[in-house]
XYZ file of C-alpha atoms in Angstrom:
681
model
C 118.026 200.603 178.528
C 118.262 198.592 181.763
C 119.320 194.952 182.007
C 115.881 193.991 183.416
C 114.160 195.492 180.365
C 116.387 193.506 178.024
C 115.816 190.350 180.072
C 112.043 190.894 179.988
C 112.085 191.381 176.202
C 114.174 188.260 175.776
C 111.698 186.369 177.976
C 108.729 187.528 175.917
C 110.555 186.592 172.716
C 111.234 183.098 174.052
C 107.573 182.634 175.009
C 106.479 183.916 171.607
C 108.964 181.579 169.928
C 107.671 178.609 171.947
C 104.008 179.336 171.269
C 104.648 179.881 167.597
C 106.806 176.813 167.078
C 105.514 173.915 165.046
C 106.804 171.376 167.582
C 104.708 172.944 170.352
C 101.574 172.916 168.165
C 102.121 169.273 167.192
C 102.621 168.331 170.867
C 99.319 169.991 171.768
C 97.563 168.266 168.877
C 98.877 164.864 169.983
C 97.731 165.571 173.544
C 94.227 166.455 172.320
C 94.125 163.270 170.227
C 95.000 161.166 173.276
C 92.348 162.950 175.350
C 89.806 162.347 172.575
C 90.606 158.636 172.697
C 89.850 158.683 176.440
C 86.572 160.478 175.797
C 85.661 157.946 173.121
C 86.555 154.783 175.037
C 85.216 155.885 178.431
C 81.421 156.521 178.503
C 80.796 160.165 179.265
C 78.287 161.821 181.619
C 77.154 158.609 183.309
C 75.851 158.361 186.874
C 78.576 158.483 189.568
C 77.549 155.031 190.790
C 78.420 153.598 187.368
C 82.016 154.788 187.632
C 82.272 153.749 191.300
C 81.254 150.201 190.410
C 83.747 150.105 187.549
C 86.826 151.791 189.061
C 86.288 152.000 192.827
C 86.173 155.021 195.121
C 89.919 155.744 195.054
C 90.316 156.008 191.291
C 87.007 157.807 190.927
C 88.363 160.468 193.283
C 91.575 160.728 191.256
C 89.827 160.869 187.889
C 87.263 163.337 189.183
C 90.002 165.938 189.661
C 90.575 165.907 185.903
C 86.882 165.619 184.968
C 87.518 162.418 183.015
C 83.751 161.824 182.972
C 83.281 164.949 180.835
C 86.544 165.181 178.919
C 85.478 167.538 176.155
C 84.286 170.207 178.586
C 87.003 169.762 181.215
C 89.128 172.763 182.127
C 92.377 171.177 180.940
C 90.934 170.083 177.583
C 89.514 173.536 176.855
C 92.782 175.149 177.984
C 94.776 172.872 175.687
C 92.503 173.732 172.765
C 92.956 177.419 173.555
C 96.739 177.063 173.498
C 96.519 175.091 170.256
C 94.526 177.918 168.660
C 97.097 180.474 169.836
C 100.067 178.361 168.786
C 98.727 177.499 165.337
C 97.627 181.096 164.757
C 101.124 182.342 165.576
C 102.553 179.742 163.198
C 100.303 181.080 160.465
C 101.198 184.681 161.240
C 104.900 183.875 161.145
C 105.006 181.651 158.067
C 102.112 182.709 155.815
C 103.736 185.912 154.464
C 106.918 183.990 153.732
C 104.983 181.227 151.964
C 102.997 183.721 149.906
C 106.207 185.450 148.848
C 107.706 182.076 147.987
C 104.711 181.304 145.769
C 105.342 184.383 143.591
C 109.139 184.281 143.691
C 110.877 182.859 140.596
C 114.313 182.799 142.245
C 115.810 184.341 139.150
C 118.658 185.680 141.258
C 120.313 182.236 141.280
C 123.793 182.285 139.762
C 124.149 180.164 136.699
C 127.325 178.533 137.931
C 125.508 177.297 141.070
C 123.308 175.039 138.948
C 126.217 172.623 138.709
C 125.669 171.816 142.408
C 122.062 170.627 141.872
C 121.662 166.837 142.035
C 119.179 166.789 139.145
C 120.875 168.730 136.359
C 122.432 168.202 132.937
C 124.529 170.166 130.438
C 124.081 170.277 126.642
C 126.151 171.798 123.804
C 124.782 173.473 120.679
C 126.281 175.320 117.730
C 123.534 177.969 117.627
C 123.666 181.388 119.221
C 122.327 181.666 122.821
C 119.485 183.969 121.787
C 118.248 181.398 119.303
C 117.536 178.905 122.110
C 115.333 181.301 124.087
C 112.269 180.747 121.919
C 112.182 176.900 121.936
C 112.983 176.727 125.662
C 110.288 179.289 126.497
C 107.820 177.458 124.250
C 108.518 174.133 126.010
C 108.070 175.668 129.473
C 104.831 177.346 128.476
C 103.515 174.146 126.903
C 104.155 172.218 130.140
C 102.447 174.743 132.384
C 105.485 176.556 133.756
C 105.506 180.268 134.454
C 108.940 181.683 133.762
C 111.077 184.752 133.956
C 114.149 185.570 131.830
C 117.218 187.306 133.175
C 119.718 188.643 130.642
C 123.324 188.935 131.793
C 126.436 190.428 130.218
C 128.208 188.473 127.566
C 125.055 187.254 125.801
C 124.087 185.025 128.755
C 120.522 184.186 129.725
C 119.020 182.615 132.877
C 115.469 181.346 132.591
C 113.795 180.702 135.999
C 110.496 178.754 135.804
C 108.090 177.372 138.401
C 104.928 175.268 138.530
C 102.732 174.112 141.431
C 103.408 177.094 143.673
C 99.878 176.664 145.080
C 101.287 173.749 147.090
C 102.049 176.315 149.797
C 98.323 177.013 150.060
C 97.872 173.440 151.255
C 99.960 174.152 154.344
C 98.155 177.430 154.931
C 94.716 175.855 154.579
C 95.712 172.850 156.706
C 96.905 174.993 159.609
C 93.976 177.382 159.237
C 91.638 174.360 159.423
C 93.027 173.436 162.840
C 92.433 176.970 164.107
C 88.921 177.182 162.664
C 87.859 173.728 163.926
C 89.193 174.445 167.422
C 87.420 177.818 167.535
C 84.188 176.122 166.456
C 84.673 173.439 169.091
C 85.301 176.045 171.805
C 82.169 177.950 170.783
C 80.051 174.800 171.049
C 81.573 173.708 174.357
C 80.618 174.823 177.860
C 83.106 177.685 177.611
C 80.563 180.456 176.759
C 78.382 179.409 179.708
C 81.389 179.098 182.018
C 82.592 182.555 181.076
C 79.195 183.979 182.013
C 79.457 182.279 185.394
C 83.101 183.207 185.981
C 82.944 186.778 184.719
C 79.277 187.590 185.267
C 76.850 187.340 188.153
C 75.360 183.970 187.184
C 74.960 181.305 189.866
C 73.675 177.748 189.269
C 70.428 176.881 191.021
C 70.860 173.977 193.445
C 67.388 173.932 195.015
C 64.102 172.570 193.702
C 61.861 175.410 192.594
C 59.421 176.414 189.887
C 60.744 178.145 186.777
C 58.961 181.327 187.804
C 60.882 181.272 191.086
C 64.344 181.039 189.521
C 66.210 184.304 190.258
C 67.846 186.370 187.545
C 71.246 185.051 188.602
C 70.139 181.564 187.569
C 68.943 182.646 184.114
C 71.197 183.004 181.106
C 70.619 185.621 178.437
C 68.226 184.822 175.620
C 71.020 186.025 173.309
C 73.435 183.447 174.692
C 75.580 182.596 171.630
C 76.033 178.916 172.433
C 74.396 176.414 174.764
C 73.304 172.797 175.020
C 70.528 171.833 177.414
C 67.607 169.506 177.932
C 63.859 169.866 178.022
C 61.415 167.449 179.687
C 57.982 168.108 178.232
C 54.874 166.140 179.312
C 51.939 165.823 176.946
C 49.913 169.021 176.923
C 52.672 171.040 178.594
C 54.381 174.079 177.141
C 57.692 175.715 177.950
C 60.115 178.318 176.629
C 63.128 177.288 178.702
C 65.892 174.700 178.549
C 67.768 173.317 181.545
C 71.570 173.398 181.373
C 73.386 171.251 183.968
C 76.293 173.103 185.557
C 78.352 171.703 188.407
C 76.061 170.649 191.240
C 73.137 172.724 189.944
C 71.439 173.939 186.781
C 71.063 177.151 184.797
C 67.904 178.237 183.012
C 68.224 179.103 179.325
C 65.299 181.137 177.876
C 64.348 180.410 174.261
C 63.062 182.903 171.679
C 59.962 180.740 171.282
C 57.919 178.220 173.256
C 57.352 174.528 172.518
C 54.142 172.623 173.315
C 53.975 168.827 173.200
C 50.660 167.868 171.660
C 51.295 164.122 171.372
C 54.112 161.700 171.988
C 54.267 158.568 169.862
C 56.201 155.419 170.621
C 56.259 152.143 168.702
C 57.494 148.810 169.997
C 58.855 145.603 168.570
C 56.925 142.432 169.270
C 59.268 141.826 172.208
C 58.292 145.149 173.764
C 61.447 147.002 172.777
C 60.960 150.596 171.610
C 61.495 150.676 167.860
C 60.929 154.411 167.399
C 59.637 157.420 169.288
C 58.730 160.904 168.126
C 57.136 164.099 169.347
C 54.412 166.090 167.663
C 54.998 169.636 168.882
C 53.570 173.079 168.299
C 55.949 176.049 168.214
C 54.697 179.457 169.363
C 56.669 182.551 168.367
C 55.800 185.518 170.640
C 57.561 187.979 168.346
C 55.557 187.209 165.196
C 52.480 185.843 167.027
C 52.606 182.856 164.697
C 52.632 179.143 165.443
C 53.262 175.975 163.479
C 53.323 172.214 164.029
C 56.250 169.896 163.428
C 57.168 166.292 164.055
C 60.482 165.744 165.847
C 62.083 162.333 165.716
C 65.529 160.800 165.827
C 67.736 162.305 163.076
C 64.960 164.746 162.126
C 65.314 167.727 164.495
C 63.439 171.004 164.616
C 65.495 174.031 163.542
C 64.058 177.465 164.193
C 65.595 180.883 164.890
C 69.079 179.493 165.348
C 67.975 176.848 167.871
C 67.987 173.125 167.112
C 65.791 170.694 169.051
C 66.642 166.993 168.871
C 64.605 163.987 169.965
C 66.717 162.604 172.803
C 64.499 160.137 174.670
C 61.326 159.804 176.679
C 60.284 159.684 180.298
C 57.262 159.741 182.570
C 55.417 163.032 182.618
C 53.708 162.633 185.985
C 51.462 159.589 185.578
C 48.650 159.175 188.097
C 49.017 155.948 190.088
C 46.484 153.892 191.971
C 48.322 151.978 194.690
C 47.241 149.512 197.355
C 49.111 149.723 200.661
C 49.332 146.263 202.262
C 50.451 146.435 205.935
C 53.390 144.261 206.963
C 53.082 145.104 210.642
C 50.299 145.383 213.173
C 48.361 142.241 212.272
C 46.159 144.028 209.728
C 45.975 142.793 206.167
C 43.293 145.027 204.626
C 44.822 147.126 201.822
C 44.520 150.917 201.909
C 44.014 152.741 198.591
C 46.693 155.354 197.908
C 46.771 157.803 195.010
C 50.153 159.118 193.970
C 51.857 160.824 191.061
C 55.191 159.988 189.502
C 57.772 162.550 190.522
C 55.761 163.904 193.445
C 56.558 163.086 197.067
C 53.746 162.730 199.568
C 53.300 161.654 203.178
C 51.413 158.447 203.927
C 49.941 157.796 207.372
C 50.534 154.266 208.677
C 47.224 153.975 210.492
C 47.769 150.291 211.210
C 50.599 151.110 213.640
C 50.403 152.725 217.067
C 50.806 156.522 217.119
C 50.053 156.521 213.368
C 53.560 157.392 212.087
C 54.128 158.627 208.540
C 56.482 157.736 205.709
C 57.245 159.716 202.570
C 56.653 157.922 199.285
C 57.964 159.248 196.000
C 57.151 157.285 192.840
C 60.093 157.749 190.508
C 59.005 155.813 187.452
C 56.106 153.955 185.868
C 57.037 151.373 183.280
C 54.072 150.150 181.294
C 56.147 147.581 179.410
C 58.990 145.630 180.999
C 60.916 143.237 178.831
C 63.229 141.283 181.093
C 65.642 138.399 180.835
C 64.206 135.783 183.195
C 66.825 133.141 182.402
C 68.635 134.007 185.655
C 65.473 133.549 187.712
C 64.638 137.189 188.451
C 64.539 140.381 186.376
C 66.971 143.241 186.782
C 65.253 146.332 185.363
C 67.442 148.339 183.017
C 67.224 151.679 181.294
C 65.530 151.660 177.910
C 68.831 152.271 176.167
C 70.273 149.132 177.757
C 67.307 147.169 176.481
C 67.762 148.574 172.996
C 71.438 147.631 173.093
C 70.457 144.032 173.790
C 67.918 143.932 170.996
C 70.028 144.836 167.981
C 68.598 144.074 164.593
C 65.302 142.254 164.345
C 63.231 141.930 167.500
C 62.676 138.299 166.606
C 66.327 137.308 166.643
C 67.475 134.246 168.569
C 69.254 136.319 171.201
C 65.874 137.636 172.362
C 64.435 134.215 173.204
C 65.042 134.744 176.953
C 63.306 138.130 176.986
C 59.775 138.233 178.382
C 57.292 141.053 178.775
C 56.395 140.936 182.469
C 53.943 143.834 182.391
C 53.827 147.181 184.201
C 55.900 148.049 187.242
C 56.207 150.978 189.599
C 59.469 152.296 191.032
C 59.323 154.329 194.226
C 61.377 155.444 197.199
C 60.268 155.313 200.821
C 61.813 157.680 203.336
C 61.174 156.848 206.963
C 61.008 159.199 209.918
C 64.651 158.310 210.661
C 65.704 159.525 207.203
C 66.521 156.048 205.915
C 65.658 155.699 202.248
C 65.253 152.617 200.064
C 64.275 152.102 196.447
C 61.510 149.604 195.635
C 60.300 148.015 192.408
C 56.942 146.229 192.426
C 55.388 144.493 189.437
C 51.673 144.860 188.808
C 51.000 141.341 187.522
C 52.341 138.000 188.744
C 55.378 136.674 186.909
C 55.834 132.975 186.229
C 59.156 131.905 187.722
C 60.036 128.243 188.088
C 56.584 127.365 186.689
C 54.683 129.259 189.402
C 53.155 132.764 189.331
C 54.657 135.087 191.924
C 54.554 138.794 192.703
C 58.033 140.301 192.812
C 58.919 142.915 195.424
C 62.321 144.392 194.541
C 64.399 146.531 196.882
C 67.821 148.148 197.181
C 69.355 151.081 198.988
C 70.586 152.891 195.863
C 71.437 152.282 192.216
C 74.920 151.026 193.051
C 73.384 147.844 194.481
C 71.636 145.065 192.558
C 67.956 144.535 193.202
C 66.987 141.857 195.729
C 63.546 140.302 195.382
C 60.922 138.813 197.633
C 58.652 136.346 195.845
C 55.039 136.428 196.997
C 53.014 133.482 195.641
C 49.870 134.419 193.770
C 46.619 132.799 194.912
C 43.973 131.172 192.728
C 42.600 134.641 191.932
C 46.057 135.821 190.739
C 46.237 138.247 193.636
C 48.453 138.832 196.647
C 45.535 138.993 199.099
C 45.576 135.449 200.526
C 49.274 135.569 201.348
C 48.952 138.998 202.976
C 46.108 137.652 205.105
C 48.252 134.681 206.099
C 51.229 136.915 206.885
C 49.125 139.242 209.048
C 47.744 136.256 210.979
C 51.273 135.434 212.126
C 51.019 138.376 214.539
C 47.843 136.993 216.102
C 49.057 134.686 218.885
C 45.638 133.063 219.273
C 45.533 132.065 215.606
C 49.126 130.827 215.687
C 48.400 128.753 218.798
C 45.327 127.236 217.145
C 47.411 126.346 214.070
C 50.100 124.798 216.297
C 47.427 122.785 218.117
C 46.014 121.406 214.860
C 49.510 120.573 213.633
C 50.173 118.663 216.868
C 46.952 116.675 216.642
C 47.771 115.572 213.121
C 51.469 114.865 213.454
C 52.492 114.207 217.099
C 52.026 111.371 219.532
C 49.795 112.011 222.546
C 52.642 111.835 225.070
C 54.609 114.496 223.118
C 51.709 116.721 222.104
C 52.403 119.469 224.623
C 56.094 119.763 223.745
C 55.496 119.660 219.993
C 52.667 122.202 220.189
C 54.786 124.660 222.150
C 57.729 124.149 219.823
C 55.608 124.750 216.737
C 53.995 127.812 218.308
C 57.295 129.438 219.353
C 59.068 128.506 216.124
C 56.381 130.072 213.940
C 56.294 133.321 215.942
C 60.079 133.661 215.898
C 60.238 132.704 212.222
C 57.717 135.398 211.294
C 59.613 138.013 213.297
C 63.247 137.172 212.527
C 63.185 134.816 209.589
C 65.183 131.622 209.367
C 68.100 133.292 211.101
C 66.051 133.708 214.253
C 65.728 129.916 214.460
C 69.250 128.865 213.512
C 71.643 131.668 214.487
C 71.910 130.431 218.087
C 72.428 126.823 216.949
C 76.013 125.538 216.518
C 77.065 125.384 212.897
C 77.448 121.623 212.880
C 73.868 121.214 214.154
C 72.096 123.660 211.835
C 71.446 121.240 209.007
C 69.922 118.691 211.355
C 67.739 121.287 213.112
C 66.583 122.738 209.798
C 65.667 119.279 208.481
C 62.727 118.988 210.884
C 62.087 122.675 211.712
C 61.278 123.798 208.176
C 58.765 120.980 207.505
C 57.169 121.791 210.871
C 56.829 125.451 209.865
C 55.398 124.472 206.506
C 52.770 122.153 207.998
C 51.861 124.695 210.674
C 51.296 127.324 207.973
C 49.011 124.822 206.224
C 46.926 124.638 209.387
C 46.962 128.430 209.800
C 45.741 128.813 206.242
C 42.853 126.415 206.953
C 41.934 128.331 210.127
C 41.709 131.571 208.145
C 39.636 129.956 205.418
C 37.185 128.578 207.994
C 36.821 132.013 209.587
C 36.024 133.575 206.196
C 33.641 130.827 205.082
C 35.935 129.598 202.303
C 36.421 125.935 201.333
C 39.494 124.230 202.704
C 42.379 123.459 200.386
C 42.678 119.870 199.210
C 46.390 119.070 199.212
C 45.767 115.639 197.706
C 43.432 116.608 194.853
C 43.974 117.672 191.265
C 45.741 120.894 192.302
C 47.794 119.272 195.024
C 51.136 120.125 193.430
C 50.192 123.766 192.984
C 48.885 124.157 196.536
C 51.957 122.516 198.015
C 54.160 124.854 195.998
C 52.107 127.810 197.227
C 52.841 126.812 200.833
C 56.531 126.273 200.103
C 56.849 129.702 198.486
C 54.899 131.242 201.364
C 57.474 129.884 203.818
C 60.267 131.456 201.749
C 58.365 134.734 201.463
C 57.811 134.926 205.241
C 61.533 134.297 205.763
C 62.496 137.076 203.318
C 59.942 139.595 204.584
C 61.646 139.507 207.971
C 64.417 141.623 206.410
C 62.172 143.696 204.122
C 62.962 147.310 205.137
C 59.446 148.725 204.796
C 56.358 148.721 207.001
C 54.064 148.122 204.026
C 53.973 146.941 200.432
C 52.694 149.403 197.842
C 51.229 147.365 195.013
C 50.283 148.886 191.649
C 46.560 148.425 190.918
C 45.973 150.955 188.157
C 47.440 154.006 186.443
C 46.735 156.833 184.048
C 49.913 157.177 182.034
C 51.219 160.606 181.076
C 54.129 160.395 178.674
C 56.839 163.013 178.350
C 59.422 163.635 175.690
C 63.046 164.390 176.434
C 64.416 166.937 173.979
C 67.946 168.215 173.588
C 68.019 171.934 172.853
C 71.130 173.557 171.452
C 72.405 176.656 169.754
C 75.577 175.703 167.932
C 77.118 178.500 165.897
C 80.368 176.617 166.034
C 78.891 173.824 163.934
C 79.075 175.863 160.722
C 82.538 177.047 161.694
C 83.638 173.442 162.163
C 82.170 172.574 158.760
C 84.144 175.451 157.245
C 87.266 174.153 158.977
C 86.621 170.705 157.531
C 86.407 172.240 154.044
C 89.721 174.005 154.675
C 91.246 170.731 155.826
C 90.019 168.833 152.752
C 91.320 171.553 150.420
C 94.618 171.721 152.265
C 95.209 167.961 152.243
C 94.167 167.713 148.589
C 96.520 170.535 147.552
C 99.443 169.168 149.594
C 99.050 165.689 148.086
C 98.187 166.427 144.472
C 99.844 169.799 143.789
C 103.621 169.403 143.525
C 105.932 172.390 143.571
C 108.591 172.147 140.834
C 111.198 174.648 139.698
C 113.391 174.724 136.584
C 116.415 176.842 135.777
C 118.053 177.010 132.333
C 121.383 178.839 131.935
C 122.301 179.588 128.318
C 125.759 180.977 127.601
C 128.242 181.060 124.688
C 131.484 179.036 124.591
C 134.230 178.336 122.074
C 132.196 175.699 120.246
C 128.833 177.552 120.186
C 126.402 177.492 123.099
C 126.323 175.659 126.424
C 122.923 175.061 128.060
C 122.894 174.005 131.753
C 119.482 172.976 133.103
C 118.417 171.926 136.633
C 115.144 170.801 138.153
C 114.108 170.561 141.812
C 110.958 169.845 143.812
C 109.835 169.622 147.422
C 109.256 165.865 147.201
C 111.776 164.036 145.068
C 109.846 160.829 144.640
C 109.621 158.388 141.758
C 107.263 160.669 139.802
C 109.750 163.492 140.054
C 112.564 161.287 138.755
C 110.451 160.251 135.765
C 109.499 163.847 135.062
C 113.154 164.892 135.187
C 114.050 162.161 132.713
C 111.383 163.428 130.270
C 112.610 166.973 130.835
C 116.192 165.954 129.982
C 115.186 164.068 126.815
C 113.047 166.950 125.557
C 115.884 169.420 126.017
C 118.307 167.093 124.258
C 116.007 167.225 121.241
C 115.827 171.006 121.528
C 119.602 171.214 121.586
C 119.975 169.151 118.403
């Protein structure tokens, strides 16, 4: 045999010894416990922007290497669990036979003289023959539940070896087996089966948008896939037999042995507008038996059929039809254009109010029929439904909900320009009362990592946006602006300064409409800005008053009385209009898409899973309970009694031992000693 062969065998033995050692298994178990704490404390499977806002780009990049955002399916966590299974299994293989032998072994081979070395032992003298003590000793052991074995030696000597509680070893066996079984169940219910199909098979995640019928075979998992966990978005009236499993940057399609049709989705709300419960009334079609049945799926009441479990996970929009009004912000036109769109569908919109008629792509992403917002900060920040529910814990009428207000429906959409720039917009259908005045809110942001910024458009007497949009469009008509500046000058300037004031008002209003307040003050020294603004802003406000009157005269409408009963409201309308014009200068869209009507289509979000490991984990939990119970309540005790003759009669040496020499053991030994003293007398 060569030296290399011996070295290789020694190396394999060392690896086997390491994997099968209890210290290695405990180290792995501690590591998994720490990782589980991370997975519990840190929210899992959130949007990347959530983690970027919380930790920053640098730490997100570091944590992303270890898949901290999905701890329980990360490569290192699954690898650690695999090693724990191997290590604990080797421990069982190495120690179980020895423990089973120990359970049945009476240790009758112990020499009688060695009992004197036991810490818990005593010696008694008796004038009877040794054989006469066998019966009472055996009777006592049997009465107290001991199994025993008698060894007869030369010279009329007897050694009685007894044991009780040998099943204590089963506690260790069951406890270690529970770890193996639970880990195997966890691995079965993890992403490991799907990953193995991708790593070892020809499966490739789909990264492009396509219909289910277009998904190639490489993007479809087997219908006999032993374990999976996916999602299903099902609009009312729709039917599907597939679940979507996210994988990496794409998805995999999981066929089901049956199809699910959503007949009706129900949702109930608290008085504050919070969802109190939601459930799906579905119809299951089985192509194999040609049978179908109806069932209600709601939270904590899933559908279980043919090894697949379907949970109620949430709800979403199923492609609601929207009726939008496109209000131009450029080109001097204020007439709204009707636009029909569908949530989730992108479509091109022609901007016919601009030269060359360019197009933008609009994609409505969400319709919210009910919006319950906290207006105590002055403007809403739309949240996910789950965030709303987290705020409204307990009764919907609790004091903490006093700042929440239902502000009505809203539409969320993205606009993509010809240059590829994309922004997200949130527009509310009805005016919202902020600071005691109804306004239309136009929210905008580049992506979800930014907070929403709002433009407030004052509502007119008809609770519409039309009068302001007409006023805003008139700011691009130089003739109308000049007429408004002329009227402002006649009312507020001396004759010798009329020309200068008129030109100043005219130029200021045009620049203000184009560049906002910054266009008027950016070129002014900092120390002079407050002084310039103190007379420029009132001039803009009064000029807009005149422009509003000009437009009303052209349309045959009565002029606004700024000194009548509604004077305060009309003055506030003008003030808010000035602020809106200033903010619209930086509004990154050529038009406002206002929600005028909708036909809501609700969709249910279902979680679909096949979890064979669940029953295995339950079995492991039973093993763990049995093992812990046996280890705690079943105590292994052993008794030896050595009976031998001496010059005065008989000497009886007895010893007792146990795995755990606690207070109970000491008391039991004392009773044992007293009973044998009575036997000896």
